[in-house]
Short mmCIF file of C-alpha atoms and ligand atoms in Angstrom, two decimals:
data_model
loop_
_atom_site.label_atom_id
_atom_site.label_comp_id
_atom_site.label_asym_id
_atom_site.label_seq_id
_atom_site.Cartn_x
_atom_site.Cartn_y
_atom_site.Cartn_z
CA MET A 1382 102.34 178.93 215.36
CA THR A 1383 102.07 179.61 219.49
CA PRO A 1384 104.06 177.17 221.32
CA LEU A 1385 101.34 175.64 222.24
CA GLU A 1386 99.80 175.03 218.87
CA PHE A 1387 103.33 173.43 217.88
CA ASP A 1388 102.75 171.05 220.66
CA GLN A 1389 99.49 170.19 219.51
CA LYS A 1390 100.77 169.37 216.07
CA HIS A 1391 104.19 167.84 216.59
CA LEU A 1392 104.33 165.97 219.77
CA TRP A 1393 102.66 162.91 220.84
CA HIS A 1394 101.45 162.77 224.48
CA PRO A 1395 100.95 159.50 227.05
CA TYR A 1396 97.62 157.63 225.57
CA THR A 1397 96.38 160.77 223.85
CA ASN A 1398 94.49 160.79 220.19
CA VAL A 1399 97.16 162.73 217.98
CA GLU A 1400 94.28 164.82 215.69
CA LYS A 1401 92.39 165.66 218.92
CA PRO A 1402 94.42 165.87 222.20
CA GLY A 1403 92.56 166.85 225.12
CA PRO A 1404 93.11 170.25 227.11
CA THR A 1405 97.23 170.83 227.47
CA PHE A 1406 98.83 173.18 229.95
CA ILE A 1407 102.10 174.19 229.31
CA ALA A 1408 104.36 173.60 232.58
CA LYS A 1409 106.82 176.57 233.26
CA GLU A 1410 108.40 175.38 236.69
CA ALA A 1411 107.47 173.71 239.88
CA GLU A 1412 108.18 173.56 243.85
CA GLY A 1413 106.91 171.30 246.52
CA VAL A 1414 103.28 170.09 245.07
CA TRP A 1415 102.91 173.60 242.95
CA ILE A 1416 103.28 173.18 239.00
CA THR A 1417 103.05 177.15 237.96
CA LEU A 1418 101.92 177.07 234.38
CA ASP A 1419 103.03 179.68 231.45
CA ASP A 1420 100.37 182.06 232.40
CA GLY A 1421 100.79 182.16 235.65
CA THR A 1422 98.18 179.34 237.25
CA ARG A 1423 99.46 177.52 240.18
CA LEU A 1424 98.14 173.79 240.19
CA ILE A 1425 98.38 171.30 243.45
CA ASP A 1426 99.94 168.09 241.63
CA ALA A 1427 97.82 165.78 243.57
CA MET A 1428 99.12 162.80 240.72
CA SER A 1429 102.96 162.96 242.12
CA SER A 1430 103.60 163.24 238.43
CA TRP A 1431 102.48 159.93 237.40
CA TRP A 1432 103.25 158.89 241.17
CA CYS A 1433 106.85 159.41 241.33
CA MET A 1434 107.36 163.13 243.06
CA LEU A 1435 107.24 161.75 246.39
CA HIS A 1436 109.49 164.30 248.24
CA GLY A 1437 107.36 167.42 245.82
CA HIS A 1438 108.99 168.97 242.49
CA ARG A 1439 112.49 170.22 242.93
CA ASN A 1440 113.57 169.17 245.97
CA PRO A 1441 116.79 171.25 246.79
CA THR A 1442 118.71 167.92 248.07
CA ILE A 1443 117.69 165.77 244.99
CA THR A 1444 118.91 168.84 242.71
CA GLN A 1445 122.26 170.02 244.53
CA ALA A 1446 123.31 165.53 243.92
CA ILE A 1447 122.13 166.21 240.71
CA HIS A 1448 124.17 169.42 240.18
CA ASP A 1449 127.34 168.02 241.96
CA GLN A 1450 127.23 164.93 239.61
CA LEU A 1451 127.14 166.37 236.74
CA ASP A 1452 130.18 168.77 237.45
CA ARG A 1453 131.82 165.30 238.10
CA LEU A 1454 130.90 162.57 235.97
CA PRO A 1455 127.58 162.90 233.95
CA HIS A 1456 127.90 159.55 232.40
CA VAL A 1457 130.25 156.71 231.75
CA MET A 1458 129.30 153.16 229.97
CA PHE A 1459 129.17 150.54 233.16
CA GLY A 1460 130.43 147.75 230.84
CA GLY A 1461 133.93 147.41 232.35
CA MET A 1462 133.42 150.15 234.94
CA ALA A 1463 132.22 150.93 238.06
CA HIS A 1464 131.47 154.22 240.14
CA ASP A 1465 130.49 155.69 243.54
CA PRO A 1466 127.14 156.71 242.69
CA ALA A 1467 126.31 152.89 241.73
CA ILE A 1468 127.82 151.52 244.17
CA GLU A 1469 126.24 153.73 247.29
CA LEU A 1470 122.85 153.53 245.98
CA GLY A 1471 123.45 149.84 245.80
CA GLN A 1472 124.29 149.93 249.44
CA LYS A 1473 121.59 151.52 250.13
CA LEU A 1474 119.06 149.26 248.12
CA LEU A 1475 120.81 146.44 250.31
CA GLU A 1476 119.55 148.42 253.16
CA ILE A 1477 115.64 148.56 252.87
CA THR A 1478 114.57 145.61 250.70
CA PRO A 1479 114.02 141.96 251.31
CA PRO A 1480 117.22 140.54 252.77
CA SER A 1481 117.56 137.58 250.10
CA LEU A 1482 117.41 140.26 247.17
CA GLN A 1483 121.47 140.70 246.84
CA ARG A 1484 121.95 141.40 243.48
CA ILE A 1485 120.83 144.58 241.73
CA PHE A 1486 120.35 145.58 238.00
CA TYR A 1487 119.98 149.37 237.31
CA CYS A 1488 117.61 150.18 234.06
CA ASP A 1489 116.42 153.23 232.27
CA SER A 1490 112.57 152.97 233.33
CA GLY A 1491 109.77 150.58 234.95
CA SER A 1492 108.89 148.76 231.50
CA VAL A 1493 112.61 148.25 230.85
CA SER A 1494 112.80 146.55 234.60
CA VAL A 1495 110.02 144.44 233.87
CA GLU A 1496 111.73 143.26 230.54
CA VAL A 1497 114.91 142.86 232.42
CA ALA A 1498 112.99 140.57 235.18
CA MET A 1499 110.89 138.84 232.96
CA LYS A 1500 114.36 137.85 230.59
CA MET A 1501 115.89 136.98 234.28
CA ALA A 1502 113.17 134.54 234.78
CA VAL A 1503 113.20 132.93 231.51
CA GLN A 1504 117.29 132.75 230.92
CA TYR A 1505 117.56 131.19 234.87
CA GLN A 1506 114.97 128.73 233.50
CA HIS A 1507 116.58 127.66 230.59
CA ALA A 1508 119.87 127.77 232.62
CA VAL A 1509 118.91 125.29 234.69
CA GLY A 1510 117.57 122.92 232.21
CA HIS A 1511 114.36 124.36 231.80
CA PRO A 1512 113.87 125.40 228.67
CA GLY A 1513 110.19 125.10 228.17
CA ARG A 1514 109.38 127.31 230.77
CA SER A 1515 109.53 130.68 228.65
CA GLN A 1516 105.39 131.85 229.73
CA PHE A 1517 104.28 133.84 232.40
CA VAL A 1518 101.12 133.87 234.31
CA THR A 1519 100.08 136.68 235.93
CA THR A 1520 96.23 138.28 237.35
CA ARG A 1521 93.72 139.88 235.46
CA SER A 1522 93.57 143.90 235.98
CA GLY A 1523 97.23 143.91 236.06
CA TYR A 1524 99.40 146.89 234.79
CA HIS A 1525 103.19 146.41 234.33
CA GLY A 1526 104.01 148.62 231.61
CA ASP A 1527 103.97 149.54 227.29
CA THR A 1528 106.58 147.47 225.92
CA TRP A 1529 105.90 143.97 224.22
CA LYS A 1530 106.53 141.72 227.39
CA ALA A 1531 105.54 143.79 229.68
CA MET A 1532 102.17 144.79 227.93
CA SER A 1533 101.85 140.57 227.45
CA VAL A 1534 101.17 140.43 231.18
CA CYS A 1535 99.13 143.75 231.41
CA ASP A 1536 95.04 143.18 231.60
CA PRO A 1537 94.20 141.90 228.06
CA VAL A 1538 90.74 144.19 228.27
CA THR A 1539 92.48 147.22 229.04
CA GLY A 1540 95.51 146.47 227.72
CA MET A 1541 93.56 145.95 224.24
CA HIS A 1542 95.11 142.85 223.54
CA HIS A 1543 92.89 142.37 220.70
CA LEU A 1544 94.35 145.32 219.12
CA PHE A 1545 98.08 143.42 218.83
CA GLN A 1546 96.90 140.03 218.41
CA GLY A 1547 99.66 137.74 216.72
CA ALA A 1548 102.06 140.23 217.94
CA LEU A 1549 101.80 139.71 221.60
CA SER A 1550 103.19 136.75 223.48
CA ILE A 1551 100.28 134.69 225.22
CA GLN A 1552 100.31 134.43 228.78
CA HIS A 1553 98.09 132.61 231.08
CA PHE A 1554 95.71 134.76 233.32
CA VAL A 1555 94.44 133.93 236.81
CA PRO A 1556 91.77 136.03 237.90
CA GLN A 1557 92.18 139.31 239.99
CA PRO A 1558 92.67 138.34 243.41
CA PRO A 1559 88.87 138.46 245.09
CA ILE A 1560 89.64 139.62 248.69
CA ALA A 1561 90.24 142.80 248.91
CA ILE A 1562 92.88 144.33 251.81
CA ASP A 1563 90.33 145.21 254.68
CA GLN A 1564 88.27 141.79 254.22
CA GLU A 1565 88.71 138.71 256.44
CA TRP A 1566 90.77 136.33 254.34
CA PRO A 1567 88.58 133.01 253.42
CA GLU A 1568 91.04 129.80 254.39
CA ASP A 1569 88.80 128.11 251.04
CA PRO A 1570 90.83 127.96 248.22
CA ALA A 1571 87.80 127.89 245.98
CA LEU A 1572 87.12 131.56 247.78
CA ASN A 1573 90.61 133.25 248.26
CA GLY A 1574 91.46 132.71 244.52
CA ILE A 1575 93.93 130.56 245.20
CA ALA A 1576 92.26 127.76 243.49
CA GLU A 1577 92.71 129.05 240.37
CA LEU A 1578 96.32 129.75 240.81
CA ARG A 1579 96.90 126.06 241.53
CA ALA A 1580 94.87 124.93 238.53
CA VAL A 1581 96.91 126.84 236.06
CA LEU A 1582 99.93 126.21 237.99
CA GLU A 1583 99.09 122.32 238.11
CA GLU A 1584 98.01 122.36 234.10
CA TYR A 1585 100.83 124.21 232.69
CA HIS A 1586 103.74 125.11 234.73
CA LYS A 1587 106.49 123.10 231.93
CA GLN A 1588 105.62 125.98 230.35
CA ILE A 1589 105.65 128.84 232.77
CA ALA A 1590 108.81 130.39 234.02
CA ALA A 1591 107.08 133.10 236.48
CA PHE A 1592 104.43 134.53 238.37
CA ILE A 1593 104.40 137.96 237.85
CA LEU A 1594 102.55 140.42 239.55
CA GLU A 1595 101.85 143.81 241.45
CA PRO A 1596 101.70 143.29 245.11
CA VAL A 1597 98.87 144.01 247.09
CA VAL A 1598 98.05 147.46 244.84
CA GLN A 1599 96.85 146.91 241.34
CA GLY A 1600 97.55 150.27 240.11
CA THR A 1601 96.68 151.28 236.40
CA GLY A 1602 94.43 148.59 235.89
CA GLY A 1603 92.23 149.35 238.56
CA MET A 1604 93.17 151.09 241.61
CA TYR A 1605 92.54 148.04 243.73
CA PHE A 1606 94.30 146.97 247.12
CA TYR A 1607 93.88 143.23 247.83
CA HIS A 1608 94.81 140.97 250.71
CA PRO A 1609 98.55 140.12 251.10
CA GLU A 1610 98.09 136.38 252.18
CA TYR A 1611 97.17 136.01 248.62
CA LEU A 1612 101.28 136.48 247.93
CA ASN A 1613 101.86 134.33 250.96
CA GLN A 1614 100.33 130.91 249.66
CA ALA A 1615 101.34 131.99 246.14
CA ARG A 1616 105.18 131.83 247.36
CA ALA A 1617 103.90 128.30 248.34
CA LEU A 1618 102.76 127.44 244.76
CA CYS A 1619 105.59 128.61 242.99
CA ASP A 1620 107.85 126.52 245.35
CA GLU A 1621 105.83 123.83 244.87
CA PHE A 1622 106.12 123.99 240.81
CA GLY A 1623 109.43 125.59 240.31
CA VAL A 1624 108.08 128.55 238.85
CA LEU A 1625 109.77 132.05 240.21
CA LEU A 1626 107.79 134.93 241.62
CA ILE A 1627 108.40 138.60 240.42
CA PHE A 1628 107.09 141.22 242.36
CA ASP A 1629 106.43 144.69 240.23
CA GLU A 1630 106.91 147.50 242.98
CA ILE A 1631 107.23 149.71 240.73
CA ALA A 1632 104.02 151.79 241.63
CA THR A 1633 103.93 150.77 245.34
CA GLY A 1634 107.89 151.38 246.41
CA PHE A 1635 109.04 153.74 248.75
CA GLY A 1636 105.91 154.16 251.41
CA ARG A 1637 103.15 154.83 249.17
CA THR A 1638 101.11 152.28 250.22
CA GLY A 1639 102.32 152.88 254.12
CA ARG A 1640 105.44 150.48 254.12
CA LEU A 1641 107.99 151.26 252.60
CA PHE A 1642 107.66 148.26 249.92
CA ALA A 1643 104.09 146.55 249.17
CA THR A 1644 106.31 143.41 250.07
CA ASP A 1645 106.83 144.49 253.63
CA HIS A 1646 102.72 143.90 253.82
CA THR A 1647 103.34 139.95 253.48
CA ASP A 1648 105.71 137.24 255.44
CA ILE A 1649 107.72 136.29 252.04
CA GLU A 1650 110.12 137.56 249.31
CA PRO A 1651 109.88 137.64 245.87
CA ASP A 1652 112.65 136.15 243.64
CA ILE A 1653 112.92 139.33 241.73
CA LEU A 1654 111.95 143.19 242.12
CA CYS A 1655 111.17 145.58 240.19
CA MET A 1656 111.60 149.66 241.43
CA GLY A 1657 111.06 152.66 239.05
CA LYS A 1658 108.59 155.77 239.63
CA ALA A 1659 109.38 157.41 242.73
CA LEU A 1660 112.99 155.88 242.98
CA THR A 1661 114.42 159.02 241.81
CA GLY A 1662 112.45 160.97 243.95
CA GLY A 1663 110.75 161.85 240.42
CA HIS A 1664 113.57 163.81 239.50
CA ILE A 1665 115.10 161.56 236.57
CA SER A 1666 114.04 158.28 234.61
CA PHE A 1667 115.06 155.21 236.19
CA ALA A 1668 114.64 151.69 237.78
CA THR A 1669 116.02 148.84 239.09
CA THR A 1670 115.77 144.77 238.73
CA MET A 1671 117.05 142.98 241.96
CA THR A 1672 116.97 139.49 242.37
CA ASN A 1673 118.18 136.79 244.73
CA ASP A 1674 121.89 134.66 244.55
CA ARG A 1675 119.69 131.58 243.14
CA VAL A 1676 118.56 133.17 240.21
CA ALA A 1677 121.73 135.10 239.87
CA GLN A 1678 123.93 131.97 240.24
CA GLY A 1679 121.49 130.09 238.11
CA ILE A 1680 122.28 132.45 235.22
CA GLY A 1681 125.66 133.14 235.94
CA ASN A 1682 126.43 129.22 236.16
CA GLY A 1683 124.69 128.03 233.10
CA GLU A 1684 124.73 128.78 229.09
CA PRO A 1685 125.91 131.55 227.73
CA GLY A 1686 126.99 132.66 231.23
CA VAL A 1687 126.17 136.28 231.04
CA PHE A 1688 122.90 137.99 231.34
CA MET A 1689 121.12 139.20 227.91
CA HIS A 1690 120.72 142.73 228.73
CA GLY A 1691 123.11 145.69 229.18
CA PRO A 1692 121.40 149.32 228.09
CA THR A 1693 123.35 152.27 227.13
CA PHE A 1694 122.49 154.33 230.26
CA MET A 1695 122.92 151.65 233.04
CA ALA A 1696 123.56 152.51 235.92
CA ASN A 1697 123.45 156.66 235.14
CA PRO A 1698 125.54 158.41 237.49
CA LEU A 1699 122.96 161.29 237.65
CA ALA A 1700 119.94 158.88 238.36
CA CYS A 1701 122.22 156.93 240.69
CA VAL A 1702 122.87 160.12 243.04
CA ALA A 1703 119.08 161.28 242.43
CA ALA A 1704 118.16 158.01 243.65
CA LYS A 1705 120.12 157.64 246.95
CA ALA A 1706 119.55 161.50 247.81
CA SER A 1707 115.36 160.34 247.54
CA LEU A 1708 116.38 157.47 249.80
CA ASP A 1709 118.15 159.33 252.35
CA LEU A 1710 115.37 161.87 252.46
CA LEU A 1711 112.71 159.37 253.39
CA ASP A 1712 115.65 158.07 255.85
CA GLN A 1713 115.69 161.82 257.67
CA THR A 1714 111.87 162.40 257.29
CA ASP A 1715 109.45 160.86 259.13
CA TRP A 1716 107.66 159.44 256.11
CA GLN A 1717 105.70 157.22 257.93
CA ALA A 1718 103.85 159.85 259.95
CA ASN A 1719 103.21 161.72 256.67
CA VAL A 1720 101.50 158.50 255.22
CA THR A 1721 99.63 157.95 257.87
CA ARG A 1722 98.38 161.70 257.73
CA ILE A 1723 97.84 161.61 254.56
CA GLU A 1724 95.76 158.59 254.75
CA THR A 1725 93.51 159.74 257.53
CA ALA A 1726 92.61 162.95 255.45
CA LEU A 1727 91.89 160.88 252.34
CA ASN A 1728 89.49 158.67 254.08
CA GLU A 1729 87.77 161.23 256.40
CA GLN A 1730 87.37 163.46 253.41
CA LEU A 1731 86.71 161.28 250.83
CA ALA A 1732 83.83 159.37 252.80
CA ALA A 1733 81.28 162.04 251.50
CA ALA A 1734 81.57 160.69 247.92
CA ARG A 1735 80.05 157.62 249.18
CA ASP A 1736 76.40 159.20 249.14
CA LEU A 1737 76.95 160.65 245.44
CA PRO A 1738 74.74 158.56 243.12
CA ASN A 1739 76.77 157.47 240.78
CA VAL A 1740 79.80 156.35 243.07
CA ALA A 1741 81.01 152.53 243.17
CA ASP A 1742 82.99 152.58 246.09
CA VAL A 1743 85.45 154.83 247.75
CA ARG A 1744 88.95 153.13 248.95
CA VAL A 1745 92.68 154.64 250.72
CA LEU A 1746 95.63 152.89 251.20
CA GLY A 1747 98.45 154.88 252.52
CA ALA A 1748 98.97 157.69 250.35
CA ILE A 1749 96.26 156.58 247.67
CA GLY A 1750 93.07 157.89 247.61
CA VAL A 1751 90.35 156.54 245.03
CA ILE A 1752 86.74 157.26 244.35
CA GLU A 1753 85.69 154.47 241.82
CA MET A 1754 82.54 155.33 239.64
CA ASP A 1755 80.06 153.41 238.48
CA HIS A 1756 81.06 155.04 234.68
CA ARG A 1757 84.16 156.01 232.82
CA VAL A 1758 85.31 159.22 233.61
CA SER A 1759 86.62 161.60 230.59
CA ALA A 1760 89.96 162.29 231.75
CA ASP A 1761 89.72 165.88 229.56
CA GLN A 1762 87.01 166.70 231.32
CA ALA A 1763 88.23 165.86 234.52
CA HIS A 1764 91.66 167.43 233.80
CA ALA A 1765 90.09 170.70 233.14
CA LEU A 1766 87.63 170.83 235.84
CA ALA A 1767 89.89 170.22 238.37
CA HIS A 1768 92.41 172.98 236.72
CA ASP A 1769 89.37 175.41 237.07
CA MET A 1770 89.89 174.17 240.83
CA GLY A 1771 93.51 174.73 241.41
CA VAL A 1772 94.52 171.09 241.37
CA PHE A 1773 96.24 168.41 239.00
CA LEU A 1774 93.96 165.30 238.40
CA ARG A 1775 94.04 162.80 235.57
CA PRO A 1776 91.40 160.06 236.49
CA PHE A 1777 91.53 156.57 234.24
CA GLY A 1778 88.95 154.38 233.55
CA HIS A 1779 86.49 154.49 236.52
CA ASN A 1780 88.20 155.87 239.21
CA ILE A 1781 88.93 159.41 240.23
CA TYR A 1782 92.26 158.88 242.32
CA CYS A 1783 95.00 161.25 243.81
CA MET A 1784 98.80 159.90 244.55
CA PRO A 1785 99.65 162.87 246.43
CA PRO A 1786 103.62 163.90 247.41
CA PHE A 1787 104.43 163.07 251.21
CA ILE A 1788 104.94 166.58 251.81
CA THR A 1789 101.02 167.95 250.77
CA SER A 1790 99.95 170.17 253.74
CA ASP A 1791 96.56 169.47 255.42
CA ASP A 1792 95.14 172.56 253.08
CA GLU A 1793 96.79 171.17 250.15
CA LEU A 1794 95.00 167.95 250.73
CA SER A 1795 91.42 169.61 251.46
CA ALA A 1796 91.90 171.34 248.27
CA ILE A 1797 92.80 167.82 246.14
CA CYS A 1798 89.49 165.88 248.04
CA ASP A 1799 87.37 169.11 247.02
CA GLY A 1800 88.70 168.57 243.48
CA MET A 1801 87.98 165.18 243.51
CA LEU A 1802 84.81 165.32 245.05
CA ARG A 1803 83.35 167.84 242.30
CA LEU A 1804 84.64 165.68 239.81
CA ALA A 1805 82.67 162.94 241.55
CA ARG A 1806 79.60 165.04 241.32
CA GLU A 1807 79.81 166.39 238.22
CA LEU A 1808 81.18 164.12 235.65
C1 PLP B 471 104.27 152.95 235.61
C2 PLP B 471 104.36 151.75 235.90
C3 PLP B 471 105.17 150.40 235.15
C4 PLP B 471 105.77 151.34 234.13
O1 PLP B 471 106.97 151.90 234.06
P1 PLP B 471 107.61 152.93 233.26
O2 PLP B 471 108.75 153.88 233.98
O3 PLP B 471 106.20 154.23 232.87
O4 PLP B 471 107.98 152.23 231.76
C5 PLP B 471 105.44 149.10 235.28
N1 PLP B 471 104.88 148.53 236.25
C6 PLP B 471 103.86 149.34 236.99
C7 PLP B 471 103.21 148.88 238.41
C8 PLP B 471 103.31 150.56 236.75
O5 PLP B 471 103.24 151.49 237.73
#
């Protein structure tokens, strides 16, 4: 049996048919934007390996930080212990996130950080005398992860809620925010989506702990960029109805949208903020959930006082130093200029797709480029075709998209755009 045959027979891959897995290539090593396969083929990682490889693969500063920490303290339990990597990362996070978010919970992955956020909201409401507030409101077309509670607030259609009926918590859905980021914001609540949000909160607020959503960019649920004013007004409604506001910045954090956080496109601050994906520059799994004093003190002063969560690998030192190194790199490099450069190139080069017959829309925000087709695109066909062009692309649903590492050169960006345009022409 070849290694690849073993893989196909025994290993699950994400969202893949175990009996009929699509084209799969064996990656041997990677550096910068390049992934080298076992046959020597090199591919540009236009996905930043699922949106996390911010500074490119195998960044020497990050790998060195992990090496050094590995020789000192690879792990220690966080119950009753603290360590410099966790403290130094915490100090850095407080510098760059909204000022009201002063309390940090470290966890293993994005989905877990969403679980933690939702649990915080329910436990807070319980602690302050609202035990009935245990449900959530969210927008359609959202995505928050694959664990149960996170899944319950994913889009009911693309998240296949019918498949899990009876197993998923029932939540409240409002329409996708209807005004796109580049449209003029209409003040009429009947047009801008705020009327529907108000209606749900008016009717159900006594059962709702929090409003959870991805600020400005809906990722997996449709690669859609909406108007930040929606979030300013949602904040006011949440306050009016005693509902917490949770921002899931797992996809948008660390510069991807052109601001350090998507929250920075708004005038407000959430009560709880989830981060993951690019937190360690993609080098090791890690996530955080940050909250404000109000939520933390509410939980701390209530019953049972302790917050009921504590992963085995909480605040893993290797992950903490990787995250700290990645954030320092962001400081030291002109990431904003790079994102602007990428945004300009994507805008210029993807525009050609507008004239293709089956293209519904082309949109770019920061270092995210999307060609939306009028039909579903086969990820397998796209993967094989892009591989032949030396690019790693994995569309989902109707969207052929890229999220390149910030270090991607102009020539590499052109190769990515050529690949995307070919997929849009041929698939
Ligand atoms: C990827 C993602 C998650 C889930 O993160 P995992 O690390 O895959 O568990 C949650 N929310 C958003 C917005 C994401 O993009």
